[in-house]
């Protein structure tokens, strides 16, 4: 029997607010974010900030293809969400002055889905497949032939009477994006002529991105305000742009409209994003780990129950950033709080915990 929030004692407004704050620093984009991001995306490689090596390598690939008058090699872009994989795919099409067709791995559940997409591809088109590692296995096997020989075999009928009809495809460029390159099968990964891994951005690069976005949004941003937003953006442009919009809202309603350091700090404090970019969930995980479990080790399922979240949320949203910042470690016996976590919370770690934790890493 299901109970309403009224009878369960939960405040639906508070729950909705907590959900919003939790998603504020997530790198995934929802529908509203995608609409705003479209206006803020760079249009050419020259406008891209950061990712210098990837930008130079990709520019060389595209220029060589233009000089030969042929479609560029297939491109695989990997890296955490929010770093610009979709933006680079759009830039590939823009630089080659060809149409861009977009789809996603989860949407291609059957080989027939892929055959229908490929049948509408024209010569030189760029086909972008987001989360390509989530394609179905039959579609992956069909894609091998499409990428290498520009043809697919469409099977009509079933059993002994089935007939394979060859379908020729004009040369095109496949741009695949994935957050988990290790899940791609070797035969598919080997068919990409150019592969690139996108890294997290430095604060100085995010500062430039925030300034550029502020100009496009038509808001007045000081250099100190830009630096404040950039330092809390977790190395991710998508998060930087999202925080910029929230600071803009705060400045519009509660200040004079100018995004300076004081306004940025007040706004981000309101939205529960601290000076390192940690949000409510991140701090809750560290607080529970240190205060209740003495720094660990503790299993991720226990941590999730203690903070009132799903295991997948803790494991995929909070942990990567905490591990990258040296505040949490994954060991064979569970999660362990590192000295930086205790320091950030203003707590004194138990002396005996460090020896025990070192033993865990040695196992």
XYZ file of C-alpha atoms in Angstrom:
363
model
C 0.000 0.000 0.000
C 1.407 3.397 -0.963
C 1.317 6.290 1.503
C 1.257 9.962 0.520
C 3.862 12.434 1.738
C 1.215 13.920 4.020
C 0.759 10.655 5.903
C 4.419 9.641 5.779
C 5.456 12.875 7.476
C 7.688 13.994 4.559
C 7.528 17.570 3.372
C 7.134 17.444 -0.423
C 8.373 21.039 -0.804
C 11.498 20.313 1.239
C 12.105 17.108 -0.710
C 11.829 18.978 -3.997
C 14.233 21.661 -2.768
C 16.782 19.085 -1.655
C 16.512 17.323 -5.017
C 17.180 20.592 -6.838
C 20.189 21.418 -4.676
C 21.551 17.921 -5.207
C 21.341 18.256 -8.989
C 22.843 21.745 -9.078
C 26.411 20.451 -9.283
C 25.699 17.272 -11.222
C 27.385 17.135 -14.595
C 24.381 15.619 -16.387
C 22.041 18.051 -18.135
C 18.257 18.040 -18.015
C 15.931 19.512 -20.638
C 16.163 23.107 -19.410
C 19.958 22.929 -19.183
C 20.221 21.626 -22.740
C 18.196 24.537 -24.056
C 20.445 27.101 -22.354
C 23.632 25.213 -23.210
C 22.745 25.384 -26.893
C 23.103 29.161 -26.750
C 26.366 29.042 -24.814
C 28.191 26.366 -26.812
C 31.257 27.341 -28.877
C 30.565 27.194 -32.595
C 34.110 26.615 -33.870
C 37.323 25.074 -32.604
C 38.812 28.557 -32.228
C 36.110 29.402 -29.668
C 36.780 26.313 -27.541
C 38.491 27.076 -24.226
C 40.761 24.406 -22.769
C 41.347 20.866 -24.061
C 44.262 22.270 -26.072
C 45.722 18.930 -27.147
C 42.362 17.496 -28.216
C 41.479 20.719 -30.025
C 44.756 20.781 -31.968
C 44.583 17.093 -32.878
C 40.956 17.288 -33.998
C 41.640 20.446 -35.978
C 44.393 18.666 -37.868
C 42.100 15.725 -38.681
C 39.367 18.024 -40.001
C 41.691 20.225 -42.039
C 43.289 17.192 -43.698
C 39.845 15.829 -44.576
C 38.827 19.181 -46.072
C 41.928 19.291 -48.229
C 41.263 15.760 -49.508
C 37.584 16.512 -50.089
C 36.528 13.494 -48.061
C 34.632 12.792 -44.870
C 36.860 12.761 -41.770
C 37.686 9.533 -39.986
C 35.272 8.358 -37.322
C 35.807 10.123 -33.979
C 35.469 8.724 -30.455
C 35.233 11.186 -27.564
C 35.434 9.884 -24.014
C 35.473 11.492 -20.604
C 33.245 12.487 -17.682
C 29.934 14.211 -18.404
C 29.780 17.947 -18.902
C 33.212 18.456 -20.486
C 32.104 19.192 -24.056
C 31.773 15.942 -26.005
C 28.485 16.981 -27.595
C 29.893 20.441 -28.310
C 32.866 18.949 -30.158
C 30.540 16.733 -32.213
C 28.571 19.813 -33.280
C 31.817 21.594 -34.110
C 32.923 18.692 -36.330
C 29.760 19.112 -38.403
C 30.076 22.913 -38.428
C 33.739 22.842 -39.475
C 32.947 20.394 -42.282
C 29.806 22.378 -43.220
C 27.665 19.237 -43.173
C 24.420 18.304 -41.399
C 24.563 16.756 -37.927
C 22.301 13.845 -37.017
C 21.944 13.103 -33.317
C 20.909 9.954 -31.499
C 21.923 8.039 -28.386
C 23.007 4.530 -27.525
C 19.991 3.715 -25.311
C 17.656 4.673 -28.183
C 19.201 2.045 -30.475
C 17.776 -1.129 -28.988
C 17.649 -3.231 -32.174
C 19.722 -3.572 -35.314
C 16.688 -2.330 -37.236
C 16.826 0.977 -35.349
C 20.371 1.551 -36.527
C 19.546 0.459 -40.084
C 16.735 3.028 -40.201
C 19.085 5.782 -39.032
C 21.846 4.839 -41.455
C 19.449 4.630 -44.397
C 18.763 8.355 -44.026
C 22.423 9.397 -43.912
C 23.722 11.431 -46.845
C 27.296 11.685 -48.056
C 29.503 13.614 -45.654
C 26.927 13.731 -42.843
C 28.091 13.587 -39.238
C 26.219 11.039 -37.118
C 26.571 11.689 -33.385
C 25.802 8.789 -31.021
C 25.852 9.830 -27.377
C 26.544 7.164 -24.728
C 27.546 4.829 -27.525
C 28.582 2.133 -25.042
C 24.901 1.563 -24.232
C 23.936 0.364 -27.714
C 22.513 -3.127 -28.038
C 24.919 -5.852 -29.108
C 23.167 -6.612 -32.450
C 23.324 -2.906 -33.330
C 27.024 -2.794 -32.435
C 27.763 -5.683 -34.770
C 25.888 -3.970 -37.582
C 27.803 -0.776 -36.911
C 31.140 -2.543 -37.481
C 30.373 -3.066 -41.168
C 28.798 0.372 -41.556
C 31.902 2.120 -40.207
C 34.408 0.063 -42.161
C 32.705 -0.811 -45.467
C 29.842 1.730 -45.525
C 27.249 -0.960 -45.970
C 24.896 -3.000 -43.818
C 22.979 -6.212 -44.370
C 19.290 -5.885 -43.556
C 17.736 -9.255 -42.752
C 14.180 -9.759 -44.014
C 12.160 -12.618 -42.560
C 13.046 -15.271 -40.028
C 14.353 -18.806 -40.003
C 15.360 -20.686 -43.182
C 13.480 -18.222 -45.376
C 15.347 -15.152 -44.093
C 17.067 -13.037 -46.718
C 19.906 -10.554 -46.220
C 19.594 -7.486 -48.400
C 22.786 -5.381 -48.689
C 22.295 -1.663 -48.158
C 25.036 0.682 -49.345
C 25.641 3.787 -47.246
C 27.383 6.920 -48.508
C 30.611 7.802 -46.681
C 29.824 9.528 -43.387
C 31.572 10.362 -40.128
C 30.482 8.721 -36.904
C 31.194 10.689 -33.738
C 30.698 8.530 -30.665
C 30.668 9.895 -27.120
C 31.005 7.829 -23.983
C 31.531 8.390 -20.287
C 32.753 4.806 -19.888
C 35.182 3.947 -22.650
C 36.117 0.683 -20.927
C 32.667 -0.731 -21.725
C 33.185 -0.357 -25.477
C 34.070 -3.666 -27.160
C 37.513 -3.758 -28.740
C 36.293 -4.261 -32.329
C 34.149 -1.125 -32.119
C 36.818 0.988 -30.467
C 39.401 -0.033 -33.082
C 37.241 1.234 -35.939
C 37.527 4.844 -34.831
C 40.247 6.684 -36.693
C 40.643 9.332 -33.993
C 40.069 8.916 -30.273
C 40.310 11.628 -27.635
C 39.852 11.703 -23.875
C 38.598 14.958 -22.378
C 40.113 16.006 -19.051
C 38.690 18.156 -16.274
C 39.286 21.882 -16.723
C 41.635 24.058 -14.701
C 40.174 26.995 -12.708
C 41.781 29.491 -15.100
C 40.078 27.845 -18.071
C 36.734 27.796 -16.283
C 37.228 31.473 -15.476
C 37.429 32.222 -19.216
C 34.370 30.065 -19.887
C 32.340 31.854 -17.204
C 33.351 35.257 -18.596
C 32.375 34.226 -22.124
C 29.011 32.856 -20.958
C 28.329 36.002 -18.935
C 28.870 38.065 -22.072
C 26.443 35.901 -24.043
C 23.863 36.116 -21.262
C 24.277 39.877 -21.037
C 25.137 40.019 -17.328
C 27.727 42.205 -15.607
C 30.412 39.991 -14.067
C 33.525 41.148 -12.226
C 36.834 39.285 -12.417
C 36.539 38.326 -8.722
C 33.018 37.020 -9.255
C 34.137 34.926 -12.231
C 37.001 33.432 -10.215
C 34.647 32.581 -7.356
C 32.231 30.738 -9.626
C 35.044 28.956 -11.491
C 36.658 27.704 -8.273
C 33.417 25.967 -7.244
C 32.596 24.360 -10.598
C 34.273 20.978 -10.052
C 36.374 21.340 -13.199
C 33.271 21.086 -15.402
C 32.046 23.778 -17.823
C 28.433 22.612 -17.616
C 28.440 23.117 -13.855
C 30.181 26.484 -14.240
C 27.459 27.729 -16.583
C 24.749 26.383 -14.284
C 26.210 28.129 -11.237
C 26.602 31.327 -13.256
C 22.887 31.339 -14.027
C 21.988 30.808 -10.371
C 24.286 33.632 -9.267
C 22.719 35.807 -11.959
C 19.275 35.089 -10.509
C 20.478 35.988 -7.015
C 22.077 39.215 -8.208
C 18.919 40.184 -10.057
C 16.584 39.584 -7.110
C 18.669 40.378 -4.028
C 21.459 42.655 -5.276
C 22.061 45.326 -7.885
C 22.520 42.882 -10.758
C 26.321 42.934 -10.680
C 27.962 39.528 -10.161
C 30.886 40.338 -7.880
C 32.627 38.088 -5.354
C 30.335 39.031 -2.470
C 27.211 38.276 -4.485
C 28.676 35.036 -5.857
C 29.595 33.800 -2.388
C 26.193 34.685 -0.956
C 24.366 32.997 -3.845
C 26.418 29.820 -3.756
C 26.081 29.632 0.006
C 22.317 29.819 -0.446
C 22.467 26.974 -2.971
C 24.705 24.934 -0.604
C 27.787 24.841 -2.816
C 30.882 25.376 -0.681
C 34.253 26.868 -1.598
C 35.539 23.589 -3.056
C 32.373 22.849 -5.014
C 31.048 20.273 -2.549
C 27.273 20.191 -2.281
C 24.892 18.892 0.371
C 25.312 15.241 -0.645
C 29.108 15.413 -0.723
C 29.260 16.967 2.736
C 26.692 14.515 4.083
C 28.782 11.565 2.898
C 31.946 12.963 4.481
C 30.137 13.912 7.706
C 28.616 10.457 8.130
C 31.871 8.739 7.261
C 33.881 10.764 9.772
C 31.453 11.373 12.626
C 29.480 8.128 12.690
C 31.979 5.618 11.378
C 35.274 7.079 12.585
C 36.620 7.519 9.058
C 35.807 4.008 7.857
C 36.137 1.612 6.289
C 32.426 1.404 5.572
C 30.497 -0.090 2.675
C 28.870 2.154 0.088
C 25.443 0.632 0.787
C 25.746 1.577 4.463
C 26.832 5.080 3.497
C 23.853 5.430 1.168
C 21.399 4.401 3.887
C 23.026 6.772 6.377
C 22.634 9.801 4.066
C 19.189 8.780 2.796
C 20.169 8.269 -0.838
C 20.302 5.402 -3.292
C 23.560 3.469 -3.563
C 23.950 4.443 -7.225
C 23.588 8.146 -6.375
C 26.375 8.010 -3.802
C 28.590 5.856 -6.005
C 28.160 7.748 -9.283
C 27.486 11.345 -8.175
C 29.351 12.012 -4.934
C 32.242 9.553 -4.859
C 34.068 10.435 -8.114
C 34.546 14.064 -7.085
C 35.501 13.192 -3.508
C 38.040 10.613 -4.687
C 39.495 13.021 -7.252
C 39.980 15.647 -4.548
C 41.710 13.232 -2.169
C 38.963 13.256 0.454
C 37.740 9.704 0.081
C 39.339 6.445 -0.973
C 37.891 3.164 -2.155
C 39.532 0.158 -0.525
C 38.799 -3.594 -0.678
C 36.942 -3.339 2.627
C 35.001 -0.136 2.017
C 35.209 3.649 1.814
C 37.782 5.505 3.908
C 37.966 9.200 4.784
C 41.318 10.761 3.949
C 43.035 13.492 6.013
C 41.714 16.189 3.652
C 38.142 15.197 4.521
C 38.714 15.627 8.259
C 40.419 18.955 7.651
C 37.621 20.243 5.423
C 35.015 19.396 8.063
C 37.127 21.004 10.796
C 37.468 17.711 12.666
C 40.472 16.071 14.310
C 40.956 12.507 13.059
C 41.659 9.738 15.568
C 45.392 9.028 15.607
C 44.958 5.283 15.355
C 42.839 5.576 12.207
C 45.744 6.349 9.884
C 47.609 3.157 10.661
C 44.470 1.091 10.140
C 43.705 2.853 6.876
C 47.207 2.303 5.545
C 46.811 -1.400 6.256
C 43.696 -1.421 4.088
C 45.587 -0.038 1.098
C 48.295 -2.661 1.568
C 45.810 -5.543 1.349
